[in-house]
Amino acid sequence: MELEDQWWKGQLAADIYEALRYKELKLPSYKGQSPQLSLRRYFADLIAIVSNRFQLCPAARHLAVYLLDLFMDRYDVTLQQLHMVSLSCLLLASKFEEREDRVPKLDTLNSLGCMSSMNLVLTKQGLLHMELLLLETFQWNLYFPTAAHFIEYYLSIAVQEGDLHDGWPMTSLEKTKLYMAKYADYFLEVSLQDHVFLHFSPSLVAAACVAASRLILHLSPTWPPRLLRLTGYTWEILVPCAEKLLMAHDSDVKEANKQKCPQPSQQQQQQQQQQMTYHSSGPSAAVPQYLHRPSMQFPQQAPQPGPAPGLRPASYLGHSAGSLQAPAGPQHSTSQAITASLDPKASVPSRAYQVSVHYPCAAPCFDR
């Protein structure tokens, strides 16, 4: 179901969007009852690694993970079989979403370094058998909208000329759109890493990715009327999903800062622990307060190092196609983020984005 580039600008864009919204109402129910649910993160990362290796589109990657989730939810599958199921899901999704010449070939898959570490050799007969089993499970229907199918439509109006950054007019609309696309892509990948996002509709997850990106970029209003009209979601409806996305972002930033900064002395650790104990004494400490104030103004603060807009959930960035190790048993991948500082002009201060009450990080600064 590959669509032409910039389909959201065509005359049929509204009809395509409405068809996707209608189809998501009929998505199969997900109960999260797989006995191997603790291994789900590993296999989602495996799909992401192979998908990136073949430069498949986000829609194919998201569809593959969704097929895997549905299959695991219905069957008790062994660890060795899950490797075959994961790759078969990716092949089916790429055949559905990509051009024929971009679908991974059997020989190329077997040549990947991760295949030897998993002690797995794919055969044509084995793949055909697994693909047939998957198709029969889904009644030969792979038309399942995911958040990746909606995100480009929402990004088409996610940033416009009238938006403000920290209360100031933007001087570079194209630069702002670039940051928005990068952060939306990051949050889209975050949504793949936890099955909890399957409890939200795909269009809502995509809208929450845009809302979280606008928060980080300090764009106001955070959820403008045009996005409300296009998506049909109010800010209050988006808060639960956006909160989970931002918490994951907060965790990635903290992990990146730990790797980038030297270990503090014992005295500094004690002071930080005391501050954390003090701040967490109230119930509001666990929930980012900015989520409940969509029209808030962001105060100017001193410059701080922060993540680049290309920050991605790094559960699979720390691996390559040749280094991914198969799990010996139930486990969760640890998040490690790759960050870099932006280089704003010396005369322009960065604005700190308060991810939580404990860990501030800097939002990208736009030239004025």
Coordinates of C-alpha atoms in Angstrom, one line a residue:
M1 CA 0.0 0.0 0.0
E2 CA 2.8 2.3 -0.8
L3 CA 1.6 5.9 -1.4
E4 CA 3.3 8.4 -3.6
D5 CA 5.5 11.1 -2.0
Q6 CA 3.6 13.9 -0.3
W7 CA 0.3 12.2 -0.7
W8 CA -1.2 14.5 2.0
K9 CA -1.0 17.4 -0.4
G10 CA -3.1 15.7 -3.1
Q11 CA -6.8 16.0 -3.7
L12 CA -7.5 12.5 -2.3
A13 CA -5.6 13.2 1.0
A14 CA -8.8 13.8 3.0
D15 CA -10.4 10.7 1.6
I16 CA -7.4 8.6 2.3
Y17 CA -7.2 9.9 5.9
E18 CA -10.9 9.2 6.5
A19 CA -10.5 5.7 5.2
L20 CA -7.6 5.1 7.6
R21 CA -9.6 6.5 10.5
Y22 CA -12.5 4.2 9.6
K23 CA -10.2 1.2 9.3
E24 CA -8.6 1.8 12.7
L25 CA -12.0 1.4 14.3
K26 CA -12.0 -2.2 13.1
L27 CA -8.5 -3.1 14.3
P28 CA -8.3 -6.5 16.1
S29 CA -8.3 -6.3 19.9
Y30 CA -5.0 -6.5 21.8
K31 CA -5.0 -8.1 25.2
G32 CA -1.3 -8.1 26.1
Q33 CA -1.5 -11.7 27.3
S34 CA 1.4 -13.3 25.5
P35 CA 3.5 -15.6 27.7
Q36 CA 6.6 -14.1 25.9
L37 CA 5.6 -10.5 26.5
S38 CA 8.8 -9.8 28.3
L39 CA 10.7 -10.6 25.1
R40 CA 8.6 -8.3 23.0
R41 CA 11.0 -5.4 23.3
Y42 CA 13.9 -7.5 21.9
F43 CA 12.1 -8.6 18.9
A44 CA 10.7 -5.1 18.1
D45 CA 14.4 -4.0 18.2
L46 CA 15.3 -6.9 15.9
I47 CA 12.7 -5.7 13.4
A48 CA 14.0 -2.2 13.6
I49 CA 17.6 -3.2 13.0
V50 CA 16.8 -5.2 9.9
S51 CA 14.4 -2.6 8.7
N52 CA 17.0 0.1 9.0
R53 CA 19.6 -2.2 7.3
F54 CA 17.3 -2.4 4.2
Q55 CA 16.1 1.2 4.6
L56 CA 12.5 0.3 4.7
C57 CA 9.8 2.9 5.2
P58 CA 8.4 3.6 8.7
A59 CA 5.0 2.2 7.7
A60 CA 6.6 -1.2 6.9
R61 CA 8.5 -1.2 10.2
H62 CA 5.4 -0.3 12.3
L63 CA 3.2 -2.7 10.5
A64 CA 5.7 -5.5 11.1
V65 CA 5.8 -4.8 14.8
Y66 CA 2.0 -4.7 14.9
L67 CA 1.7 -8.0 13.1
L68 CA 4.2 -9.5 15.6
D69 CA 2.2 -8.1 18.6
L70 CA -1.0 -9.6 17.3
F71 CA 0.6 -13.0 16.6
M72 CA 2.3 -13.2 20.0
D73 CA -1.0 -12.2 21.6
R74 CA -2.8 -15.2 20.1
Y75 CA -0.1 -18.0 20.2
D76 CA 2.4 -19.4 22.7
V77 CA 5.6 -19.2 20.5
T78 CA 9.0 -20.5 21.4
L79 CA 12.1 -18.3 21.4
Q80 CA 13.5 -19.8 18.2
Q81 CA 10.2 -19.6 16.5
L82 CA 9.9 -15.9 17.5
H83 CA 13.0 -15.1 15.4
M84 CA 11.3 -16.6 12.4
V85 CA 8.0 -15.0 13.1
S86 CA 9.6 -11.5 13.5
L87 CA 11.4 -11.7 10.2
S88 CA 8.4 -13.1 8.4
C89 CA 6.3 -10.2 9.8
L90 CA 8.9 -7.8 8.4
L91 CA 8.8 -9.5 5.0
L92 CA 5.1 -9.5 4.8
A93 CA 4.9 -5.8 5.9
S94 CA 7.6 -4.8 3.3
K95 CA 5.7 -6.7 0.6
F96 CA 2.6 -4.8 1.5
E97 CA 4.1 -1.3 2.0
E98 CA 7.2 -1.2 -0.2
R99 CA 8.1 -1.5 -3.8
E100 CA 9.0 -5.0 -5.0
D101 CA 12.6 -4.1 -5.5
R102 CA 13.0 -3.0 -1.9
V103 CA 11.7 -6.1 -0.3
P104 CA 14.6 -8.0 1.5
K105 CA 15.8 -11.0 -0.3
L106 CA 16.4 -14.4 1.3
D107 CA 20.2 -14.5 0.6
T108 CA 20.7 -11.0 1.9
L109 CA 18.8 -11.8 5.1
N110 CA 20.9 -14.9 5.7
S111 CA 24.1 -12.9 5.1
L112 CA 23.3 -10.5 8.0
G113 CA 25.7 -10.8 11.0
C114 CA 22.8 -11.1 13.5
M115 CA 21.6 -14.3 11.9
S116 CA 24.7 -16.2 13.0
S117 CA 24.4 -14.9 16.5
M118 CA 20.8 -16.1 16.6
N119 CA 21.9 -19.5 15.1
L120 CA 19.2 -19.0 12.5
V121 CA 19.2 -19.9 8.8
L122 CA 16.2 -19.0 6.8
T123 CA 14.9 -21.3 4.1
K124 CA 12.5 -20.5 1.3
Q125 CA 10.2 -23.3 2.4
G126 CA 10.3 -22.2 6.1
L127 CA 9.5 -18.6 5.2
L128 CA 6.6 -19.5 2.9
H129 CA 5.2 -21.7 5.6
M130 CA 5.4 -19.0 8.2
E131 CA 4.0 -16.3 5.9
L132 CA 1.1 -18.6 5.1
L133 CA 0.4 -19.1 8.8
L134 CA 0.5 -15.4 9.4
L135 CA -1.8 -14.6 6.5
E136 CA -4.3 -17.2 7.7
T137 CA -4.1 -15.8 11.2
F138 CA -5.0 -12.4 9.9
Q139 CA -7.5 -13.8 7.4
W140 CA -5.3 -12.5 4.5
N141 CA -5.9 -8.9 5.6
L142 CA -2.8 -6.8 6.2
Y143 CA -4.6 -3.4 5.9
F144 CA -3.9 -2.3 9.5
P145 CA -3.3 1.4 10.0
T146 CA -0.5 2.3 12.4
A147 CA 0.7 5.6 13.8
A148 CA 3.3 5.8 10.9
H149 CA 0.4 6.0 8.4
F150 CA -1.0 9.1 10.1
I151 CA 2.1 11.1 11.1
E152 CA 2.9 12.7 7.7
Y153 CA -0.7 13.9 7.4
Y154 CA -0.5 15.6 10.8
L155 CA 3.0 17.0 10.1
S156 CA 1.7 18.7 7.0
I157 CA 0.2 21.4 9.3
A158 CA 2.1 20.7 12.5
V159 CA 4.1 24.0 12.1
Q160 CA 2.8 27.1 10.4
E161 CA 3.9 30.7 10.1
G162 CA 1.7 32.0 12.9
D163 CA 3.2 29.8 15.5
L164 CA 5.4 31.3 18.2
H165 CA 8.6 30.0 19.7
D166 CA 9.0 31.1 23.3
G167 CA 6.5 33.8 22.6
W168 CA 8.6 35.1 19.7
P169 CA 7.9 34.9 15.9
M170 CA 9.9 32.3 14.1
T171 CA 12.5 33.5 11.7
S172 CA 13.0 30.2 9.9
L173 CA 9.9 28.2 9.2
E174 CA 11.8 25.5 7.3
K175 CA 14.2 25.0 10.1
T176 CA 11.4 24.6 12.6
K177 CA 9.7 22.1 10.3
L178 CA 12.9 20.1 10.2
Y179 CA 13.1 20.0 14.0
M180 CA 9.5 19.0 14.2
A181 CA 9.9 16.1 11.7
K182 CA 13.0 14.8 13.6
Y183 CA 11.3 14.9 17.0
A184 CA 8.1 13.4 15.7
D185 CA 10.1 10.6 14.1
Y186 CA 11.8 10.0 17.5
F187 CA 8.6 9.8 19.4
L188 CA 7.2 7.5 16.7
E189 CA 10.0 5.1 17.4
V190 CA 9.4 5.4 21.1
S191 CA 5.9 4.2 20.6
L192 CA 7.2 1.0 19.1
Q193 CA 9.1 0.0 22.2
D194 CA 6.3 -0.5 24.6
H195 CA 3.1 -2.5 24.0
V196 CA 1.2 -0.1 26.2
F197 CA 0.8 2.2 23.2
L198 CA -1.3 -0.5 21.6
H199 CA -4.1 0.5 24.0
F200 CA -4.3 3.9 22.1
S201 CA -5.6 4.2 18.6
P202 CA -2.9 4.7 16.0
S203 CA -4.2 8.2 15.0
L204 CA -4.1 9.3 18.6
V205 CA -0.5 8.1 19.0
A206 CA 0.5 10.0 15.9
A207 CA -1.2 13.1 17.2
A208 CA 0.5 12.7 20.6
C209 CA 3.8 12.5 18.8
V210 CA 3.2 15.9 17.2
A211 CA 1.9 17.4 20.5
A212 CA 5.0 16.1 22.4
S213 CA 7.3 17.5 19.7
R214 CA 5.6 20.9 19.9
L215 CA 6.1 20.9 23.7
I216 CA 9.8 20.2 23.4
L217 CA 10.3 22.8 20.7
H218 CA 8.5 25.4 22.9
L219 CA 5.9 26.2 20.2
S220 CA 2.8 28.0 21.2
P221 CA 0.0 27.4 21.3
T222 CA 1.0 23.8 22.1
W223 CA -2.1 22.3 20.5
P224 CA -3.5 24.9 18.0
P225 CA -7.1 24.8 16.8
R226 CA -6.1 23.7 13.3
L227 CA -4.6 20.4 14.7
L228 CA -7.6 19.9 16.9
R229 CA -9.8 20.2 13.8
L230 CA -7.7 17.9 11.7
T231 CA -7.1 15.2 14.2
G232 CA -10.4 15.5 16.2
Y233 CA -8.4 15.1 19.5
T234 CA -8.5 17.6 22.2
W235 CA -5.5 18.3 24.4
E236 CA -7.1 16.5 27.4
I237 CA -7.5 13.3 25.3
L238 CA -3.9 13.4 24.2
V239 CA -2.4 13.9 27.7
P240 CA -2.2 10.2 28.8
C241 CA -0.4 9.1 25.6
A242 CA 1.8 12.3 25.3
E243 CA 2.8 11.8 29.0
K244 CA 4.2 8.3 28.3
L245 CA 6.1 9.6 25.3
L246 CA 7.7 12.4 27.3
M247 CA 8.6 10.2 30.2
A248 CA 10.5 7.9 27.7
H249 CA 12.2 11.0 26.3
D250 CA 13.1 12.1 29.9
S251 CA 14.6 8.6 30.5
D252 CA 16.6 8.7 27.3
V253 CA 18.0 12.2 28.2
K254 CA 19.0 11.2 31.7
E255 CA 20.8 8.1 30.3
A256 CA 22.6 10.2 27.7
N257 CA 23.6 12.7 30.3
K258 CA 25.0 9.9 32.5
Q259 CA 27.2 8.7 29.7
K260 CA 28.3 12.2 28.7
C261 CA 29.0 13.7 32.1
P262 CA 31.7 12.5 34.5
Q263 CA 30.5 10.6 37.6
P264 CA 29.8 13.1 40.5
S265 CA 31.6 12.8 43.8
Q266 CA 30.0 11.1 46.7
Q267 CA 29.1 14.4 48.3
Q268 CA 27.4 15.6 45.1
Q269 CA 25.5 12.3 44.9
Q270 CA 24.2 12.8 48.5
Q271 CA 23.1 16.3 47.7
Q272 CA 21.3 15.2 44.5
Q273 CA 19.6 12.4 46.5
Q274 CA 18.4 14.9 49.1
Q275 CA 17.1 17.2 46.4
M276 CA 15.2 14.3 44.8
T277 CA 13.8 13.2 48.1
Y278 CA 12.6 16.8 48.7
H279 CA 11.1 17.3 45.3
S280 CA 9.3 13.9 45.2
S281 CA 7.6 14.5 48.5
G282 CA 4.4 15.6 46.8
P283 CA 2.1 13.6 44.5
S284 CA 2.6 16.1 41.7
A285 CA 6.2 15.2 41.3
A286 CA 5.5 12.1 39.3
V287 CA 3.5 13.9 36.6
P288 CA 5.0 16.6 34.3
Q289 CA 2.9 19.7 35.0
Y290 CA 3.4 21.2 31.6
L291 CA 1.1 18.5 30.1
H292 CA -1.9 20.1 31.8
R293 CA -1.1 23.6 30.5
P294 CA -1.2 23.6 26.7
S295 CA -1.1 27.4 26.3
M296 CA 1.7 28.0 28.8
Q297 CA 4.6 30.4 28.1
F298 CA 8.1 29.2 28.5
P299 CA 10.5 31.3 30.6
Q300 CA 13.9 32.2 29.3
Q301 CA 16.7 30.4 31.2
A302 CA 20.5 30.0 31.1
P303 CA 21.9 27.8 28.3
Q304 CA 22.2 24.1 29.0
P305 CA 23.4 21.2 26.9
G306 CA 20.6 19.1 25.4
P307 CA 19.8 16.4 22.9
A308 CA 19.9 17.0 19.2
P309 CA 16.7 16.8 17.3
G310 CA 17.9 13.5 15.9
L311 CA 17.7 11.8 19.3
R312 CA 16.3 8.4 18.9
P313 CA 15.3 5.6 21.3
A314 CA 18.5 3.7 21.3
S315 CA 17.5 0.3 22.3
Y316 CA 18.7 -0.8 18.9
L317 CA 21.1 2.1 18.1
G318 CA 23.6 0.5 20.4
H319 CA 23.6 -2.6 18.2
S320 CA 24.3 -3.4 14.6
A321 CA 23.0 -6.1 12.4
G322 CA 26.0 -8.1 13.3
S323 CA 26.1 -7.5 17.1
L324 CA 22.5 -8.2 18.3
Q325 CA 22.5 -11.0 20.7
A326 CA 19.6 -13.3 21.2
P327 CA 18.1 -13.2 24.7
A328 CA 18.8 -16.1 27.0
G329 CA 15.5 -15.5 28.7
P330 CA 12.9 -12.8 29.6
Q331 CA 14.6 -9.4 29.7
H332 CA 14.1 -5.8 28.7
S333 CA 16.5 -3.8 26.7
T334 CA 18.0 -0.8 28.3
S335 CA 17.7 2.6 26.7
Q336 CA 20.8 4.4 25.7
A337 CA 20.5 7.7 23.8
I338 CA 22.9 9.3 21.4
T339 CA 22.9 13.0 21.8
A340 CA 24.8 16.0 20.6
S341 CA 24.7 19.7 21.4
L342 CA 23.3 22.2 19.0
D343 CA 25.5 25.1 18.1
P344 CA 23.3 28.2 18.6
K345 CA 24.8 31.6 18.0
A346 CA 26.6 32.9 21.0
S347 CA 24.3 35.9 21.4
V348 CA 21.2 33.7 21.6
P349 CA 20.5 31.8 24.8
S350 CA 19.0 28.3 24.8
R351 CA 15.6 27.8 26.5
A352 CA 15.5 25.0 29.0
Y353 CA 12.6 22.6 28.5
Q354 CA 11.6 21.1 31.8
V355 CA 11.1 17.4 31.0
S356 CA 10.3 16.7 34.6
V357 CA 10.7 18.3 38.0
H358 CA 14.1 16.7 38.4
Y359 CA 15.9 16.7 35.1
P360 CA 16.0 19.7 32.8
C361 CA 17.3 19.5 29.3
A362 CA 17.6 22.1 26.5
A363 CA 15.3 22.5 23.6
P364 CA 16.8 23.4 20.2
C365 CA 17.3 27.1 19.8
F366 CA 16.2 28.9 16.6
D367 CA 18.2 31.8 15.2
R368 CA 16.7 35.2 15.6

